[in-house]
Short mmCIF file of C-alpha atoms and ligand atoms in Angstrom, two decimals:
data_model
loop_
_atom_site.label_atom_id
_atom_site.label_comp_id
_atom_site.label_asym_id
_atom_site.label_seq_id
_atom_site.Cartn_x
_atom_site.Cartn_y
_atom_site.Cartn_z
CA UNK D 1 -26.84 -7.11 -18.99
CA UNK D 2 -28.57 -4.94 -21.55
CA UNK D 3 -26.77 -2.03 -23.19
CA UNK D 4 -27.22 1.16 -20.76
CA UNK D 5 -27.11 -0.54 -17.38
CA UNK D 6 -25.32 0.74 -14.96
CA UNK D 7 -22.23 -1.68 -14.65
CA UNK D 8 -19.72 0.51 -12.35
CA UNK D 9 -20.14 2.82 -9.80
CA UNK D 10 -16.99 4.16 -8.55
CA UNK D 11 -17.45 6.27 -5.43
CA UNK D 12 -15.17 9.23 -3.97
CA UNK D 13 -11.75 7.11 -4.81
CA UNK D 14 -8.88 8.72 -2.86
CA UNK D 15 -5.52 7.15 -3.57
CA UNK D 16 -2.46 8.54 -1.19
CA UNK D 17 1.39 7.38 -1.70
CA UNK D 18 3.39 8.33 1.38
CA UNK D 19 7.14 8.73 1.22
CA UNK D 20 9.39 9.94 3.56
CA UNK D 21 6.76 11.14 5.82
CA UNK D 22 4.96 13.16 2.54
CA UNK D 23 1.88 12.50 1.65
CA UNK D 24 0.64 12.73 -1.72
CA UNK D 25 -3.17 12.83 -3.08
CA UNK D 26 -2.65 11.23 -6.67
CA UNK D 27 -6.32 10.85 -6.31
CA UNK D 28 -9.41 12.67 -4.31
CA UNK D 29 -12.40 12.20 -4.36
CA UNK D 30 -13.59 11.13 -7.82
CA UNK D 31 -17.07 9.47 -8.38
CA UNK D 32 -18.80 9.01 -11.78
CA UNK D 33 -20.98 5.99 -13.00
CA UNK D 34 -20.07 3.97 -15.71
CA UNK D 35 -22.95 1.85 -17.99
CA UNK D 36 -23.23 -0.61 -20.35
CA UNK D 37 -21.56 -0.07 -24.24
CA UNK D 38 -20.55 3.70 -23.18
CA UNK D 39 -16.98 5.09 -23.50
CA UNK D 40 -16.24 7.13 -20.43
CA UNK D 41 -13.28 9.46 -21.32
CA UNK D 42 -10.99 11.03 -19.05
CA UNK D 43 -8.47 13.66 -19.76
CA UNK D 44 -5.94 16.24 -18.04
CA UNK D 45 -2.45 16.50 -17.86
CA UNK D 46 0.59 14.44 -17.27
CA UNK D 47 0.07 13.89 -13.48
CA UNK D 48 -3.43 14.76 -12.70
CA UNK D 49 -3.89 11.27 -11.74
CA UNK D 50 -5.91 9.81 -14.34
CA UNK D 51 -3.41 6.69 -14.66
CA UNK D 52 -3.74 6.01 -10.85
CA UNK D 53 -7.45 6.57 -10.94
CA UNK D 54 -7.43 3.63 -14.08
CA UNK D 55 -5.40 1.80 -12.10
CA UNK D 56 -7.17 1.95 -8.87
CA UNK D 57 -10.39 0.90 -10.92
CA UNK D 58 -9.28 -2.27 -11.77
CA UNK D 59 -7.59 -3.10 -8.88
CA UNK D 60 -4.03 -3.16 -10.39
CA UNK D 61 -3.41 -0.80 -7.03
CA UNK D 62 -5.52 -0.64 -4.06
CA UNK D 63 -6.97 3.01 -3.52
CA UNK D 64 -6.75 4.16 -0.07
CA UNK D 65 -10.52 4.71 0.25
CA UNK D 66 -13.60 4.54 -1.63
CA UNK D 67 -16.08 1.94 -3.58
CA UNK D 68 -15.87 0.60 -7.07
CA UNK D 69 -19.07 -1.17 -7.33
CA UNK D 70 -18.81 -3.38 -10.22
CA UNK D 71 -21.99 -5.19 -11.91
CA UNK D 72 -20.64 -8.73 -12.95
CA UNK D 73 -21.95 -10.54 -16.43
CA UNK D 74 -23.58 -13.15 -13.59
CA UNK D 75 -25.54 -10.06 -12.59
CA UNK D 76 -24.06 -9.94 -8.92
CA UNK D 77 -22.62 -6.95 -7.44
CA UNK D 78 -18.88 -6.63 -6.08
CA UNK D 79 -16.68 -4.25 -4.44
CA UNK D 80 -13.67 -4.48 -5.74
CA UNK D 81 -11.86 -3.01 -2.89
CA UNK D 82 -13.53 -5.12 -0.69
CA UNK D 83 -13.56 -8.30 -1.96
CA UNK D 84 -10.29 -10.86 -1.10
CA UNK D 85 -7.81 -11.67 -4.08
CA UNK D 86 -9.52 -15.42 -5.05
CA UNK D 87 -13.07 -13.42 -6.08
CA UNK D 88 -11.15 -10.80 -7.47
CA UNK D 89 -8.81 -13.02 -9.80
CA UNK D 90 -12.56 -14.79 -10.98
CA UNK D 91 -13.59 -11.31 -12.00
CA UNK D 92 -10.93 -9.93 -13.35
CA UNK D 93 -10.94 -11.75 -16.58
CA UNK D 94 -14.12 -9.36 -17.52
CA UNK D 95 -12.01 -6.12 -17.34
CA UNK D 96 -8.87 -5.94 -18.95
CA UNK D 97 -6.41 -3.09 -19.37
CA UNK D 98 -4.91 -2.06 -22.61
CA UNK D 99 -1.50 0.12 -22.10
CA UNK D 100 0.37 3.07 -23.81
CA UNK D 101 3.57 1.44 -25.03
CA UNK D 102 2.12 -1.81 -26.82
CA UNK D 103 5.99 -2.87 -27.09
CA UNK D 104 7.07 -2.67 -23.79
CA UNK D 105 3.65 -4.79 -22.27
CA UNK D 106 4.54 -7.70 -24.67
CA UNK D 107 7.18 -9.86 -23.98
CA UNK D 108 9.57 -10.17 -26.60
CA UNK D 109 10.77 -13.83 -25.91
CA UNK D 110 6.96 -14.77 -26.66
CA UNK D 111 5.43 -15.58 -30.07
CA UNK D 112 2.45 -13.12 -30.80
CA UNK D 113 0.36 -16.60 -30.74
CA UNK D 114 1.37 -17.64 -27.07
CA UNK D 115 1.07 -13.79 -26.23
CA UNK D 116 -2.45 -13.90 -27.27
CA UNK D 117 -2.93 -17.20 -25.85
CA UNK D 118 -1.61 -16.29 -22.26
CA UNK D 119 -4.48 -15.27 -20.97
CA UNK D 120 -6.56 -18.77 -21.87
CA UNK D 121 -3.50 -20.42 -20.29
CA UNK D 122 -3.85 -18.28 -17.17
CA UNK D 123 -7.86 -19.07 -16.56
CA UNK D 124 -8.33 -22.39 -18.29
CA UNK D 125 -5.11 -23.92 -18.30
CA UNK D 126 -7.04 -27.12 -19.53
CA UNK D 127 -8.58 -26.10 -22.65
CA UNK D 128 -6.86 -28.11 -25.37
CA UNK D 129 -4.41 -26.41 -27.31
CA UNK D 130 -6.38 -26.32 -30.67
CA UNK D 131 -9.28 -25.03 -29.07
CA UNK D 132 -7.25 -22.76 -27.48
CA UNK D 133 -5.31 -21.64 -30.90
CA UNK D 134 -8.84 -21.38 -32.31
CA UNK D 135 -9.67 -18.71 -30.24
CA UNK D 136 -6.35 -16.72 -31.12
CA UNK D 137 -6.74 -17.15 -34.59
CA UNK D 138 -10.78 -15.78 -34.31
CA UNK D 139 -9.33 -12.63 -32.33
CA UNK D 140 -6.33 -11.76 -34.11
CA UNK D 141 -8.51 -11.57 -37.27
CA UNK D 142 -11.24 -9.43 -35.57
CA UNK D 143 -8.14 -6.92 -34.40
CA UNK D 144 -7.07 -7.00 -38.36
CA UNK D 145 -3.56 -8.94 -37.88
CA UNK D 146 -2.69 -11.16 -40.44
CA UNK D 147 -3.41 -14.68 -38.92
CA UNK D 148 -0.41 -16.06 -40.92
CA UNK D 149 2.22 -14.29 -38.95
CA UNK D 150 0.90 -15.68 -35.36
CA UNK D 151 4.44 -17.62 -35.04
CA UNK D 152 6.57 -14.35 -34.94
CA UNK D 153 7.63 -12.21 -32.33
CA UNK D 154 6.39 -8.73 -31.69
CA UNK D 155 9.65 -6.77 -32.72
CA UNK D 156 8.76 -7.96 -35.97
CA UNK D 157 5.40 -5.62 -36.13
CA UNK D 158 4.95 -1.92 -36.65
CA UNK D 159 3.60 0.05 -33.52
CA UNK D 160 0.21 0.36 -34.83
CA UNK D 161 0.13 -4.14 -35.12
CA UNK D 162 1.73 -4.43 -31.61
CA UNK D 163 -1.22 -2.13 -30.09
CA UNK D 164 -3.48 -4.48 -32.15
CA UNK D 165 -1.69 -7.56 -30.81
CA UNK D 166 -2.37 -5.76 -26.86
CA UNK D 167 -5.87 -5.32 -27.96
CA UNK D 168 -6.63 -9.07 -29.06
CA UNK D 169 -4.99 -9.98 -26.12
CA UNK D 170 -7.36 -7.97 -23.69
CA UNK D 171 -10.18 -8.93 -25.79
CA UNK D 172 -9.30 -12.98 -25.96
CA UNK D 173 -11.23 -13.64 -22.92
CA UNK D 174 -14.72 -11.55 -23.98
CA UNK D 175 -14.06 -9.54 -21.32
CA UNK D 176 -17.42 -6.50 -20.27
CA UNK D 177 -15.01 -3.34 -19.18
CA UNK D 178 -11.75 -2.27 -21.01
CA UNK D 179 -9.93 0.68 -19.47
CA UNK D 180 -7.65 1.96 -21.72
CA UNK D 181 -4.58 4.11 -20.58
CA UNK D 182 -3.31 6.33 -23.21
CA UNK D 183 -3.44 3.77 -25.82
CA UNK D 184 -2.62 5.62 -29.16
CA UNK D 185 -0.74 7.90 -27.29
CA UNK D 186 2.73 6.48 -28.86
CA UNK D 187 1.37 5.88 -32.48
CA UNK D 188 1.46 8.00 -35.43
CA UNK D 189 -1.93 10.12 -35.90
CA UNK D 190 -2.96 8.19 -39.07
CA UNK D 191 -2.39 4.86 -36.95
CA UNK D 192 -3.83 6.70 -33.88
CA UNK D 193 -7.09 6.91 -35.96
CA UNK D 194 -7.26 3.29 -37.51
CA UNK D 195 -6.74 2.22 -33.78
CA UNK D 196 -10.01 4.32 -32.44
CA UNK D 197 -11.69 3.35 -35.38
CA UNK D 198 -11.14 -0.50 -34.40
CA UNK D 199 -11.61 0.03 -30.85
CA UNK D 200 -15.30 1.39 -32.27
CA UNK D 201 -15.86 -1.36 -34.50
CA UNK D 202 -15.07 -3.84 -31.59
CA UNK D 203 -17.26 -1.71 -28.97
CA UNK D 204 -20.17 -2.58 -31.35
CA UNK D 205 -19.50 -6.09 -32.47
CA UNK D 206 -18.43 -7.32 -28.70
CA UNK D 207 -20.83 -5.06 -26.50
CA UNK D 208 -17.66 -3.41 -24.74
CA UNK D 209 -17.70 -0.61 -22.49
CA UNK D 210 -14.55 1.47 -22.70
CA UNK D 211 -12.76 3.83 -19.85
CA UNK D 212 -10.70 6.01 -21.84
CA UNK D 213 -7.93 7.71 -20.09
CA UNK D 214 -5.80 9.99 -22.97
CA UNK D 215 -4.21 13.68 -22.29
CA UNK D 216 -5.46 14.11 -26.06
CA UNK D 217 -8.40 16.16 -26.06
CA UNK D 218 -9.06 15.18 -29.41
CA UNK D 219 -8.75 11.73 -29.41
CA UNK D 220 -11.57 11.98 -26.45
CA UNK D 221 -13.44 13.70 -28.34
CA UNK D 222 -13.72 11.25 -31.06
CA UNK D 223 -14.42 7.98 -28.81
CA UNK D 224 -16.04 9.29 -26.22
CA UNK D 225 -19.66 9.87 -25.06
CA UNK D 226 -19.29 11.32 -21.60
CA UNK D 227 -15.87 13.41 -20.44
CA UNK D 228 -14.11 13.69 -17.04
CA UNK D 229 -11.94 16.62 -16.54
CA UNK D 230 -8.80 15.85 -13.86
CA UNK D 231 -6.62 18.71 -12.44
CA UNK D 232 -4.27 17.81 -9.28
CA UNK D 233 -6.29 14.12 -8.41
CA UNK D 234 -9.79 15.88 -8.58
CA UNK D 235 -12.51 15.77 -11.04
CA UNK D 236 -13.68 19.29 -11.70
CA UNK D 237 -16.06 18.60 -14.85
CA UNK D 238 -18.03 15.89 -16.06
CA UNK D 239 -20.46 15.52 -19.03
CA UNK D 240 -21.82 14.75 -22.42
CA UNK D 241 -18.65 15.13 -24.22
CA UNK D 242 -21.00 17.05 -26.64
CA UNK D 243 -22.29 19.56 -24.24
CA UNK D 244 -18.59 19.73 -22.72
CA UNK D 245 -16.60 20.45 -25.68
CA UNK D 246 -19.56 23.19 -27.28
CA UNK D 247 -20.08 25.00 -23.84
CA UNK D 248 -17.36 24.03 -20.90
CA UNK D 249 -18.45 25.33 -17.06
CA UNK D 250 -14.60 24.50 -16.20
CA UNK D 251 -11.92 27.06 -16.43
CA UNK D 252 -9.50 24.84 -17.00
CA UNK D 253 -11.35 22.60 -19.47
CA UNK D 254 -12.01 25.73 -21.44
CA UNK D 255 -8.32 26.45 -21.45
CA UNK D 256 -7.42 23.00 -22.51
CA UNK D 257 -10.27 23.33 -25.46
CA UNK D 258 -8.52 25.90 -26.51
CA UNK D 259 -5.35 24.01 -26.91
CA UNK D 260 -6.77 21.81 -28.98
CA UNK D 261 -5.15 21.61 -32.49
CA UNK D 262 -7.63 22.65 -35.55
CA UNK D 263 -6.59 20.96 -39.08
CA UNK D 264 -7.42 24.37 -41.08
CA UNK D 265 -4.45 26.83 -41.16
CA UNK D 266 -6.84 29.56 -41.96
CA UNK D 267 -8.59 29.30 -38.85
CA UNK D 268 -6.95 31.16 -35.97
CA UNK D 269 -8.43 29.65 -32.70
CA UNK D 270 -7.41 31.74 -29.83
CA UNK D 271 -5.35 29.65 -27.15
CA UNK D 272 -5.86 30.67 -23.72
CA UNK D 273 -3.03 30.22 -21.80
CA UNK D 274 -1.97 28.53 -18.45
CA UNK D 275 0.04 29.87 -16.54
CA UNK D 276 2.66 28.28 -14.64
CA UNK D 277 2.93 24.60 -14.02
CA UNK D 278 0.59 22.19 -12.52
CA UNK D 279 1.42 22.48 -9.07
CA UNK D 280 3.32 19.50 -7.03
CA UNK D 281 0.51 17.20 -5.67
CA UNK D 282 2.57 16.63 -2.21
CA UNK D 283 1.69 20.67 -1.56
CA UNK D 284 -1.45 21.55 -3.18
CA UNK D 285 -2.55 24.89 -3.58
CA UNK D 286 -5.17 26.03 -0.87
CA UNK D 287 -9.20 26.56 -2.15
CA UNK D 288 -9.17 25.59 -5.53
CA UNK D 289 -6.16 23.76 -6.60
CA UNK D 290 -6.59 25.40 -10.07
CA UNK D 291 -6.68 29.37 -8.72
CA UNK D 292 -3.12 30.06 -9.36
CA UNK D 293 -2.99 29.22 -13.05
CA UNK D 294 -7.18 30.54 -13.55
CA UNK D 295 -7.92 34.11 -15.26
CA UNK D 296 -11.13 34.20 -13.16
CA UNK D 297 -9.95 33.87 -10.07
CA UNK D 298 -11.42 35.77 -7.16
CA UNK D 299 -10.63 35.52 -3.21
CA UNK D 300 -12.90 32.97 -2.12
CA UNK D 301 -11.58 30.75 -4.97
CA UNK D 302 -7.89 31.31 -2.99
CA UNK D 303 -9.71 29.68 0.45
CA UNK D 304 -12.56 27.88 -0.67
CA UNK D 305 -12.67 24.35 -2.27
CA UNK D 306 -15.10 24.43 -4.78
CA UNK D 307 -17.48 20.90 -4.72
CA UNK D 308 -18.97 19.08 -7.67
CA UNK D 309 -22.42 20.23 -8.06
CA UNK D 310 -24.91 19.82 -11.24
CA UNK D 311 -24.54 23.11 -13.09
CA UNK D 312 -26.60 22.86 -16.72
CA UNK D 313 -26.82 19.05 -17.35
CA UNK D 314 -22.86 18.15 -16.19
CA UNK D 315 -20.96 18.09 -12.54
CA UNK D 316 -18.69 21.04 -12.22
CA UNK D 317 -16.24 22.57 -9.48
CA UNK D 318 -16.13 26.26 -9.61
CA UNK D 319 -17.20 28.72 -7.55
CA UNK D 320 -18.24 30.70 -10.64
CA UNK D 321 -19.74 27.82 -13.06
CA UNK D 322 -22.97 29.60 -12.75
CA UNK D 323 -21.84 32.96 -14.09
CA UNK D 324 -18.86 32.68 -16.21
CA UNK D 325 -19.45 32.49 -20.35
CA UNK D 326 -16.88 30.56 -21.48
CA UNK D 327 -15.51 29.64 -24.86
CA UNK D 328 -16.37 26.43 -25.93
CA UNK D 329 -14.42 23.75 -28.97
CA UNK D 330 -16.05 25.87 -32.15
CA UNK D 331 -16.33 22.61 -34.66
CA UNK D 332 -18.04 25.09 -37.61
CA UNK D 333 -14.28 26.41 -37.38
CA UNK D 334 -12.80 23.15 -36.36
FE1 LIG B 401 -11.09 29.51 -11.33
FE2 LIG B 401 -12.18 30.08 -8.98
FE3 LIG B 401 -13.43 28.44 -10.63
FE4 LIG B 401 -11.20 27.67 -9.40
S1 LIG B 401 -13.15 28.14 -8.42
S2 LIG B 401 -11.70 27.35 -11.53
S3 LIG B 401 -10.04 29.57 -9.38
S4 LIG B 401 -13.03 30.61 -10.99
#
């Protein structure tokens, strides 16, 4: 696989949990393509379903309908929702997870070495132990952990070494696809930035392909080279993060732009607000799910569910991409 081919294509994932005889659409619809040595980020708020849609990628849930169409390192194709559990578990070791709360994913009875190790143990639970140490020891220096303090146990590390300790561990077995789910989310920002700045490092030196998932526009920003916008399970922009941030089509991405913080007191940026609160997924609004919270809202937006369509180089879902201005991430002021 050469950098830039297409690896993933994930095709109009719906993903319904029914309780009590309610249904609710964590996920509809979302397609996008994902290729070789990208990072594919994807943003919204707390509950717009961009967990479940990471989750439903990599099989750690099965989505009610849809294709993920995955490009193996063998060069064969598989659909992961097709496929039975034995193929699956063979793949899987090629794309790994790395979580929000680095302390709560590692087990605290475990030494950071046989946390590392776990995976090896899991796949090729006959590789001899020093071979298998070797391998620990190579990763844990490429994450930046001191090698000498493999024997300890994580509640002896700062947050910023425990995510480093869940990233060697997703990295141990070389995997091709890394979806990450809000994984400086809990750090501090300085540690938040050391962590990207690894994860870039790493996407370079080990060809890695990244799905980002963060409700930090920012943080996006800085990893990312394409954006997907959720609201309510739906994608409703999708670009060149470039092209995104400078000139959004999306209501609602503009209005989370312009949320974003700017380090210069000076600069006033003016915040467009939402209003309300993102509505309950079990009873979505009618037409677009976004028209009760959107300034540009007209009638047919209040019937009418807007589709993705190309609208200036990007996929967008409003019924007004086309004529709306709106205010993009200004970084001269930024
Ligand atoms: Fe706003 Fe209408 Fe566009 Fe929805 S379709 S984002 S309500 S302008």
């Amino acid at each position: 696989m050469n950098k830039g081919d297409l690896i993933m294509k994930i095709r109009d994932i719906h993903m319904n949990f029914h309780s009590k005889g309610i249904c609710v659409r964590a996920v509809s619809g979302v397609s996008f393509d994902v290729h070789k040595g990208e990072t594919i980020g994807i943003v919204g708020e707390s509950g717009c379903g961009k967990t479940t849609l990471g989750r439903c990628i990599v099989r750690a849930i099965e989505a009610s309908e849809g294709e993920v169409i995955y490009t193996a390192l063998d060069g064969k194709e598989y659909d992961f929702l097709k496929i039975d559990r034995k193929t699956m578990k063979g793949i899987r070791k090629e794309i790994q997870m790395i979580f929000q709360d680095p302390y709560s994913s590692l087990d605290p009875r475990m030494t950071v070495l046989d946390i590392i190790a776990e995976p090896i143990k899991a796949n090729y639970p006959k590789m001899p132990k020093a071979e298998r140490e070797a391998m620990v020891i190579d990763i844990a220096d490429k994450v930046g952990l001191n090698t000498s303090y493999l024997k300890r146990y994580p509640h002896a590390f700062s947050g910023g070494q425990r995510q480093r300790i869940g990233i060697a561990r997703a990295l141990i077995l070389k995997p091709q696809l890394i979806v990450c789910d809000e994984a400086v989310s809990a750090l501090d920002v300085s540690i938040q930035a050391q962590i990207i700045n690894l994860l870039r490092d790493l996407q370079k030196e080990m060809d890695l392909t990244y799905i980002f998932i963060s409700h930090d526009l920012s943080v996006v920003e800085h990893i990312s080279d394409k954006v997907g916008v959720m609201y309510l399970g739906r994608m409703v922009e999708f670009g060149e993060t470039e092209k995104l941030f400078a000139s959004p089509k999306h209501p609602y991405t503009e209005a989370l732009l312009s949320a974003v913080p700017v380090a210069d007191p000076d600069v006033k940026m003016e915040r467009i607000p939402l209003q309300g609160e993102i509505p309950n997924p079990a009873n979505p609004p009618s037409g677009c799910h976004f028209h009760a919270r959107c300034r540009y809202c007209t009638e047919r937006c209040k019937t009418e569910i807007p589709q993705l369509h190309e609208v200036d180089g990007r996929m967008v879902a409003c019924h007004r991409a086309e004529e709306l201005s709106l205010r993009g991430f200004d970084y001269a002021d930024a």
